[in-house]
Amino acid sequence: MTEETLAELGAALGDLHRVLRRTASQRTGRAALPDAQVEVLRLVQRQPGISVREAAERLGTAPNTVSTLVGELTSAGLLSRERDPGDRRTVRLELTDAARDRTAAYGQHRSELLAAALAQLEAADRERLLAATPALSRLADQVALQR
């Protein structure tokens, strides 16, 4: 593993993320949300009812930063905040229907883009990429642990 190979992998993953994000957002007819807001939405989608403090810990971000992002997403109609009945000091986060619709549309467009692009590749490349999916997920988990 050389520095050049690592740089190429990072660049390829970054390029793929950016082009998918930009193109899928354009196809939905909506402006792309900032990455930080998308991270909060994805976390709440995976863990409905998470608190702001818990979200900050999982994202490796200051609670006031997450609180600001939550405020922006709430104002945009994408998150709802509810007081925890067991601890009124704690706010629990949930996606709104608008956020669910938006993420579903984005996911559909992203899947269509990936499917069309994969179909244009040679079968061997397509198979190698699809076979690498579990390893790429584990790689993302390992990078997240190193924050």
Tab-separated table of C-alpha atoms in Angstrom:
chain	number	residue	atom	x	y	z
A	1	MET	CA	0.000	0.000	0.000
A	2	THR	CA	1.674	3.200	-1.151
A	3	GLU	CA	0.838	6.817	-0.458
A	4	GLU	CA	-0.091	7.134	-4.133
A	5	THR	CA	-2.484	4.177	-3.957
A	6	LEU	CA	-4.103	5.535	-0.799
A	7	ALA	CA	-4.445	8.962	-2.405
A	8	GLU	CA	-6.054	7.397	-5.485
A	9	LEU	CA	-8.529	5.424	-3.359
A	10	GLY	CA	-9.460	8.507	-1.353
A	11	ALA	CA	-9.833	10.594	-4.494
A	12	ALA	CA	-11.960	7.965	-6.249
A	13	LEU	CA	-14.274	7.591	-3.252
A	14	GLY	CA	-14.551	11.362	-2.847
A	15	ASP	CA	-15.226	11.883	-6.545
A	16	LEU	CA	-17.903	9.175	-6.554
A	17	HIS	CA	-19.578	10.684	-3.489
A	18	ARG	CA	-19.583	14.202	-4.949
A	19	VAL	CA	-20.888	13.269	-8.390
A	20	LEU	CA	-23.621	11.039	-6.951
A	21	ARG	CA	-24.655	13.681	-4.433
A	22	ARG	CA	-24.687	16.522	-6.936
A	23	THR	CA	-26.430	14.614	-9.728
A	24	ALA	CA	-29.011	12.915	-7.494
A	25	SER	CA	-29.829	16.265	-5.878
A	26	GLN	CA	-30.243	17.888	-9.293
A	27	ARG	CA	-32.593	15.105	-10.361
A	28	THR	CA	-34.770	15.660	-7.295
A	29	GLY	CA	-35.097	19.321	-8.267
A	30	ARG	CA	-33.793	20.440	-4.887
A	31	ALA	CA	-30.576	22.079	-3.839
A	32	ALA	CA	-28.191	19.730	-2.068
A	33	LEU	CA	-28.114	20.102	1.686
A	34	PRO	CA	-24.761	20.803	3.327
A	35	ASP	CA	-22.876	17.613	4.235
A	36	ALA	CA	-23.161	18.357	7.962
A	37	GLN	CA	-26.959	18.515	7.733
A	38	VAL	CA	-27.052	15.304	5.693
A	39	GLU	CA	-24.966	13.573	8.375
A	40	VAL	CA	-27.475	14.587	11.048
A	41	LEU	CA	-30.431	13.421	8.931
A	42	ARG	CA	-28.773	10.084	8.167
A	43	LEU	CA	-27.998	9.552	11.840
A	44	VAL	CA	-31.576	10.342	12.893
A	45	GLN	CA	-32.849	8.070	10.134
A	46	ARG	CA	-30.714	5.203	11.509
A	47	GLN	CA	-31.480	6.032	15.151
A	48	PRO	CA	-34.895	7.668	15.516
A	49	GLY	CA	-35.345	9.368	18.879
A	50	ILE	CA	-31.642	10.098	19.335
A	51	SER	CA	-30.896	13.110	21.520
A	52	VAL	CA	-28.819	16.094	20.454
A	53	ARG	CA	-26.111	15.116	22.940
A	54	GLU	CA	-26.033	11.523	21.658
A	55	ALA	CA	-25.926	12.769	18.073
A	56	ALA	CA	-22.987	15.027	18.894
A	57	GLU	CA	-21.113	12.103	20.449
A	58	ARG	CA	-21.762	9.816	17.475
A	59	LEU	CA	-20.777	12.513	14.977
A	60	GLY	CA	-17.718	13.572	16.952
A	61	THR	CA	-18.981	17.157	16.999
A	62	ALA	CA	-19.661	19.725	19.699
A	63	PRO	CA	-23.252	19.644	21.041
A	64	ASN	CA	-23.764	23.339	20.176
A	65	THR	CA	-22.806	22.599	16.546
A	66	VAL	CA	-25.344	19.773	16.356
A	67	SER	CA	-27.907	21.969	18.070
A	68	THR	CA	-27.407	24.616	15.370
A	69	LEU	CA	-27.766	22.009	12.615
A	70	VAL	CA	-30.908	20.635	14.280
A	71	GLY	CA	-32.345	24.154	14.426
A	72	GLU	CA	-31.688	24.644	10.708
A	73	LEU	CA	-33.189	21.278	9.813
A	74	THR	CA	-36.214	21.920	12.029
A	75	SER	CA	-36.759	25.316	10.388
A	76	ALA	CA	-36.541	23.602	6.997
A	77	GLY	CA	-39.251	21.150	8.072
A	78	LEU	CA	-36.948	18.120	7.956
A	79	LEU	CA	-36.594	17.324	11.669
A	80	SER	CA	-38.956	17.422	14.601
A	81	ARG	CA	-37.918	17.831	18.213
A	82	GLU	CA	-39.905	16.289	21.037
A	83	ARG	CA	-39.226	16.463	24.765
A	84	ASP	CA	-38.381	13.113	26.311
A	85	PRO	CA	-41.284	12.267	28.656
A	86	GLY	CA	-38.870	10.631	31.106
A	87	ASP	CA	-36.441	13.562	31.169
A	88	ARG	CA	-37.921	16.887	30.100
A	89	ARG	CA	-34.411	18.351	29.665
A	90	THR	CA	-33.710	15.955	26.805
A	91	VAL	CA	-34.940	16.557	23.266
A	92	ARG	CA	-35.494	13.569	20.974
A	93	LEU	CA	-35.104	13.921	17.210
A	94	GLU	CA	-37.286	12.416	14.497
A	95	LEU	CA	-37.395	12.786	10.727
A	96	THR	CA	-40.476	14.511	9.370
A	97	ASP	CA	-42.498	13.098	6.492
A	98	ALA	CA	-40.880	15.741	4.270
A	99	ALA	CA	-37.426	14.439	5.230
A	100	ARG	CA	-38.489	10.844	4.580
A	101	ASP	CA	-39.852	11.817	1.167
A	102	ARG	CA	-36.723	13.798	0.342
A	103	THR	CA	-34.330	11.038	1.387
A	104	ALA	CA	-36.377	8.405	-0.453
A	105	ALA	CA	-36.348	10.445	-3.679
A	106	TYR	CA	-32.637	11.125	-3.324
A	107	GLY	CA	-31.933	7.444	-2.640
A	108	GLN	CA	-33.972	6.383	-5.658
A	109	HIS	CA	-32.112	8.746	-7.966
A	110	ARG	CA	-28.752	7.714	-6.525
A	111	SER	CA	-29.600	4.026	-7.042
A	112	GLU	CA	-30.660	4.696	-10.629
A	113	LEU	CA	-27.414	6.586	-11.296
A	114	LEU	CA	-25.305	3.792	-9.834
A	115	ALA	CA	-27.216	1.083	-11.713
A	116	ALA	CA	-26.855	2.917	-15.035
A	117	ALA	CA	-23.143	3.576	-14.484
A	118	LEU	CA	-22.457	0.009	-13.367
A	119	ALA	CA	-24.275	-1.320	-16.435
A	120	GLN	CA	-21.795	0.579	-18.625
A	121	LEU	CA	-18.786	-1.106	-17.027
A	122	GLU	CA	-17.340	-4.426	-18.091
A	123	ALA	CA	-18.838	-7.350	-16.177
A	124	ALA	CA	-15.551	-8.077	-14.354
A	125	ASP	CA	-15.268	-4.492	-13.070
A	126	ARG	CA	-18.921	-4.486	-12.020
A	127	GLU	CA	-18.484	-7.766	-10.132
A	128	ARG	CA	-15.314	-6.534	-8.378
A	129	LEU	CA	-17.023	-3.316	-7.285
A	130	LEU	CA	-20.111	-5.082	-5.996
A	131	ALA	CA	-17.978	-7.685	-4.200
A	132	ALA	CA	-16.024	-4.848	-2.515
A	133	THR	CA	-19.163	-3.297	-0.988
A	134	PRO	CA	-18.929	-5.106	2.385
A	135	ALA	CA	-15.217	-4.252	2.669
A	136	LEU	CA	-15.926	-0.585	1.862
A	137	SER	CA	-18.593	-0.502	4.584
A	138	ARG	CA	-16.126	-1.955	7.079
A	139	LEU	CA	-13.535	0.597	5.924
A	140	ALA	CA	-16.010	3.428	6.586
A	141	ASP	CA	-16.674	1.989	10.054
A	142	GLN	CA	-12.934	1.846	10.799
A	143	VAL	CA	-12.388	5.430	9.671
A	144	ALA	CA	-15.319	6.550	11.840
A	145	LEU	CA	-13.764	4.833	14.869
A	146	GLN	CA	-10.551	6.823	14.382
A	147	ARG	CA	-12.216	10.217	14.840
